[in-house]
Coordinates of C-alpha atoms in Angstrom, one line a residue:
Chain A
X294 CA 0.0 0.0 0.0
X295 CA 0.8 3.5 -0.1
X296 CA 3.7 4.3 2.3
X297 CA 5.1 8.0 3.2
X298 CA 8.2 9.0 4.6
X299 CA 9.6 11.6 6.2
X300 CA 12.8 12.6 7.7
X301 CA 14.9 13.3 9.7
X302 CA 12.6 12.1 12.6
X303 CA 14.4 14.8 15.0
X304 CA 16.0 18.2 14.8
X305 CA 17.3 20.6 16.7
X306 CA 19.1 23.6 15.8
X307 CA 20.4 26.8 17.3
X308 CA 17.6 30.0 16.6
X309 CA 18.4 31.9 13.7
X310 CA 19.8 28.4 11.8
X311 CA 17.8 26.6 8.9
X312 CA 15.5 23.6 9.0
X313 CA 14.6 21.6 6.3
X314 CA 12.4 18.3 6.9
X315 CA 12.2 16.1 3.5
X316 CA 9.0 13.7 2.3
X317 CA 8.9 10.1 0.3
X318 CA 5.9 8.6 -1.3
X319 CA 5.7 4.8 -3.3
X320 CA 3.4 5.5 -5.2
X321 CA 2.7 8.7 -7.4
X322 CA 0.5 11.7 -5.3
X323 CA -2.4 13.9 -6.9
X324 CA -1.4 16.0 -3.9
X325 CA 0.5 16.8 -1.0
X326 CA 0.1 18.8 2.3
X327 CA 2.2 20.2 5.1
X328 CA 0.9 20.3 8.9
X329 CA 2.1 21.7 11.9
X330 CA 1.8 20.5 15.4
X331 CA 2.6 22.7 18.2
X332 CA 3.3 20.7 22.0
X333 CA 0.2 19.5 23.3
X334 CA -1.9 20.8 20.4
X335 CA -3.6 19.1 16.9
X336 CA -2.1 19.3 13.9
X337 CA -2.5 22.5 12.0
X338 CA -3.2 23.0 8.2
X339 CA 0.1 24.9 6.5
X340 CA -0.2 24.3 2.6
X341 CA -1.3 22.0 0.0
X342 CA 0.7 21.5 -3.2
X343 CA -0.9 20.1 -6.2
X344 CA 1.2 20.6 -9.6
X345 CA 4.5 18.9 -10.1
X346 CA 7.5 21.2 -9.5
X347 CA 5.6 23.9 -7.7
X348 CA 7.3 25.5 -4.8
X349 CA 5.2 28.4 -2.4
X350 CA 6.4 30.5 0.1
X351 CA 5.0 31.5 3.4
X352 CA 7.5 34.2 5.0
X353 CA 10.0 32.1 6.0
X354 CA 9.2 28.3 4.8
X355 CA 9.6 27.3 1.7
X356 CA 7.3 23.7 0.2
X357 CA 8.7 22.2 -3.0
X358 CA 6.8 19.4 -4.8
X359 CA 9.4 17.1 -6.7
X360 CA 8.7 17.1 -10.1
X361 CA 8.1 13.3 -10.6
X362 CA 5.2 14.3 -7.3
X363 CA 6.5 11.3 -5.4
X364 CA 8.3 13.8 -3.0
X365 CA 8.5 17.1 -1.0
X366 CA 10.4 19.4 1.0
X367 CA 9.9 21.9 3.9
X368 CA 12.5 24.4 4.6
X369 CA 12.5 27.0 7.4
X370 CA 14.8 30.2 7.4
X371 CA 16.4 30.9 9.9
X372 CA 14.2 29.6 12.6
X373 CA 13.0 31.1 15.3
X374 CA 11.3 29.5 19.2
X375 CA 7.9 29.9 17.7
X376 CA 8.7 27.4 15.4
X377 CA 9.0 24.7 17.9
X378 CA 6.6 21.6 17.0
X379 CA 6.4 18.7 14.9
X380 CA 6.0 19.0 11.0
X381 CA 3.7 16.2 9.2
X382 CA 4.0 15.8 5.3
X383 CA 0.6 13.9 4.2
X384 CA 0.5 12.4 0.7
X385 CA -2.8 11.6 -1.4
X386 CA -3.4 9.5 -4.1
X387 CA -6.0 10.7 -6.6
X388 CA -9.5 9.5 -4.6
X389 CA -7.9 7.9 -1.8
X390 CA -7.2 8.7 1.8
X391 CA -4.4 10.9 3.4
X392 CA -1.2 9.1 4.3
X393 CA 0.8 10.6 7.1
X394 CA 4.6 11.0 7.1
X395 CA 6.2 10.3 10.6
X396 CA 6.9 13.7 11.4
X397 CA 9.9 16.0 12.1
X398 CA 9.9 17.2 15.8
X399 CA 11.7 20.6 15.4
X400 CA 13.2 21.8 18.5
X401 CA 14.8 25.3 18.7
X402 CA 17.7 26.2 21.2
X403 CA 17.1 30.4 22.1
Chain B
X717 CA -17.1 29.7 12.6
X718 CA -17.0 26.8 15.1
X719 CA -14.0 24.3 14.6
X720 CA -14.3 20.9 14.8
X721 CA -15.6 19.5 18.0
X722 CA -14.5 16.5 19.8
X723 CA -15.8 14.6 23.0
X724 CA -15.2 13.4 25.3
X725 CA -11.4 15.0 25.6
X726 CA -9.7 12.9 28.2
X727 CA -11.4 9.4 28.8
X728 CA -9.4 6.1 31.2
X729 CA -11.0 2.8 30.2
X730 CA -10.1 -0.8 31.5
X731 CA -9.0 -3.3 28.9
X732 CA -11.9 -5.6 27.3
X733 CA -14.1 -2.5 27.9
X734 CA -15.6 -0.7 24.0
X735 CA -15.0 3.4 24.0
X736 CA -17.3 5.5 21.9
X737 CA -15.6 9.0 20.5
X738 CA -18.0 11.6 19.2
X739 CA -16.9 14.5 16.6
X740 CA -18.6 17.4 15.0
X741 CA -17.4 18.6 11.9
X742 CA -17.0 22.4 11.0
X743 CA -20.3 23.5 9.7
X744 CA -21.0 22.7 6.0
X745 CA -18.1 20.1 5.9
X746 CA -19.5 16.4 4.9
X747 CA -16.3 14.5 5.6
X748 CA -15.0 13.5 8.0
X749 CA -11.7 11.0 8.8
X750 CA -10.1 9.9 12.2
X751 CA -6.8 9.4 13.2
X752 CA -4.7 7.6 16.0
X753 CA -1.9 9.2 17.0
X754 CA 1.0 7.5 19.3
X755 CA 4.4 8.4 19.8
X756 CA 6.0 5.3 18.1
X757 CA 3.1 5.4 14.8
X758 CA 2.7 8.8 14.2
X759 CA -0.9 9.4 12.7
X760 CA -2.3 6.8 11.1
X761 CA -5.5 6.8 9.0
X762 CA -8.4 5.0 10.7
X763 CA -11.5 5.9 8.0
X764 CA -13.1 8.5 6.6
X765 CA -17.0 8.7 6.2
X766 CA -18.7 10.9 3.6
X767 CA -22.6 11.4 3.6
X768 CA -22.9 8.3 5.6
X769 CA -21.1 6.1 3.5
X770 CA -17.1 4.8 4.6
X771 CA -15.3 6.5 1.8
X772 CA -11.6 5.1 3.0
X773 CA -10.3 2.9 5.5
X774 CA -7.1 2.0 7.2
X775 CA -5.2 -1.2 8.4
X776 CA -7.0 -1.5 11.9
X777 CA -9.0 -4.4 12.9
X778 CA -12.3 -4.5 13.1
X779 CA -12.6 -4.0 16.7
X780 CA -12.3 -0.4 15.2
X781 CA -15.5 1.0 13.6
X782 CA -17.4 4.2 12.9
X783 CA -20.5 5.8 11.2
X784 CA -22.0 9.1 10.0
X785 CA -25.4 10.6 10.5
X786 CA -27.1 12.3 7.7
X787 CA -26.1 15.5 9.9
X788 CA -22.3 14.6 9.3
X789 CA -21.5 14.2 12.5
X790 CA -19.7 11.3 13.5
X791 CA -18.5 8.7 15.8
X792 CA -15.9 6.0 16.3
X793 CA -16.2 2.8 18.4
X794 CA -13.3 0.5 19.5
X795 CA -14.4 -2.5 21.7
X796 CA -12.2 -5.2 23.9
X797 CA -10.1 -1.9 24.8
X798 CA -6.5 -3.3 24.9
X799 CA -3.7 -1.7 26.0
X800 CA -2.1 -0.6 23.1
X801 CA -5.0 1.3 22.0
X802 CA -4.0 4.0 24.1
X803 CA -3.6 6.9 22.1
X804 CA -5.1 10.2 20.9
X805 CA -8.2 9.7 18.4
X806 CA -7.9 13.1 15.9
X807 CA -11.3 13.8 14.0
X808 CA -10.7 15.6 10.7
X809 CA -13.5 16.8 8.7
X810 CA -13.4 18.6 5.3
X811 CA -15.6 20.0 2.8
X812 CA -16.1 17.5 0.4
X813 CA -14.0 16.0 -2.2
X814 CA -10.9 14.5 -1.9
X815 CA -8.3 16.9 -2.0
X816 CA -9.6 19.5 0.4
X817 CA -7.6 20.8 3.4
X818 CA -8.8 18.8 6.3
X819 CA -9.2 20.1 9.8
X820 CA -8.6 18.4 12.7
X821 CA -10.4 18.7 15.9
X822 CA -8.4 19.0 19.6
X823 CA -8.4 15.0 19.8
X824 CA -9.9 12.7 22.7
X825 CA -7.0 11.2 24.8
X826 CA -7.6 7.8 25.8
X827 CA -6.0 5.8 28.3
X828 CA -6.8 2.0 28.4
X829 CA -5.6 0.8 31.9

């Protein structure tokens, strides 16, 4: 079946360094989306990338979509404490359900 | 706008016990999925109803089940609890078609003791 995964599982970095957290599917994706999950909280809706090679930018992350849509990327510029949480990747095939990465738990040093 | 609304939030069952979650979609929204969440499995995809009707399911046995009423609000049931079910249940609900940003409610923690 459809597998995703993500990586690296952990990071931590100093404030003001980058982050970048990197997504695998099997199988070919109509779609992919990007989730945040602060401490304690539910995961939080970020983007959704649809066409192959498309990157977007949200102040200081940037989402690629690999051009052959089997993979994606987060990067964060120089990071900051709010930051903090766990980022989920989440592949869908074309009619079928949403497959979760693992997750990257970001941690960032002040 | 109300979010999506899940009860009960913190529950303790005994094993063998069964477990009923309840989740309210955001107004307007007809489907809705569920999640586990554990430290060691990440999220993983339970089902995902859509006007009544189980659109998608996931790799759980069938001790796990769930239906939608016609007013799109939904609920899961787990029965003989086991210990390893301990976990938070996420409701996600969405507009309609696959594709859509999904939503996730605050969860229901659940303890199996």
């Amino acid at each position: 079946g459809q597998q995703v995964m993500q990586i690296p599982q952990y990071q931590h970095v100093q404030e003001g360094e980058d982050f970048t957290t990197y997504c695998n599917s099997s199988t070919t994706l109509s779609n992919i989306q990007w989730y945040k999950q602060r401490p304690g909280g539910h995961p939080v809706f970020l983007i959704q990338l649809v066409k192959s090679g498309e990157v977007k930018k949200q102040k200081r992350l940037t989402f690629q979509f690999g051009e052959a849509k089997k993979n994606s990327s987060l990067h964060i510029t120089a990071t900051q404490t709010t930051d903090v949480g766990t980022y989920f990747c989440a592949g869908q095939e074309r009619g079928g359900k949403l497959i979760f990465g693992q997750g990257t738990e970001l941690s960032v040093k002040p | 706008k109300a979010g999506v609304t899940q009860t009960p939030r913190y529950l303790i069952k005994t094993r063998g016990q069964q477990v009923t979650l309840s989740c309210s979609p955001i107004s307007g929204h007809r489907s809705v999925s569920w999640y586990q969440q554990t430290p060691g499995q990440g999220l993983q995809f339970l089902f995902e109803y859509f006007s009544e009707t189980q659109r998608n399911k996931g790799n759980f046995p069938g001790r796990f089940s769930g239906r939608q009423f016609s007013n799109s609000r939904s609920e899961m049931n787990v029965s003989t609890l086991e210990l390893g079910d301990s976990a938070l249940y996420l409701c996600a609900s969405s507009l309609a078609n696959s594709g859509n940003t999904i939503y996730f409610g605050e969860g229901s923690w659940l303890t199996v003791v």
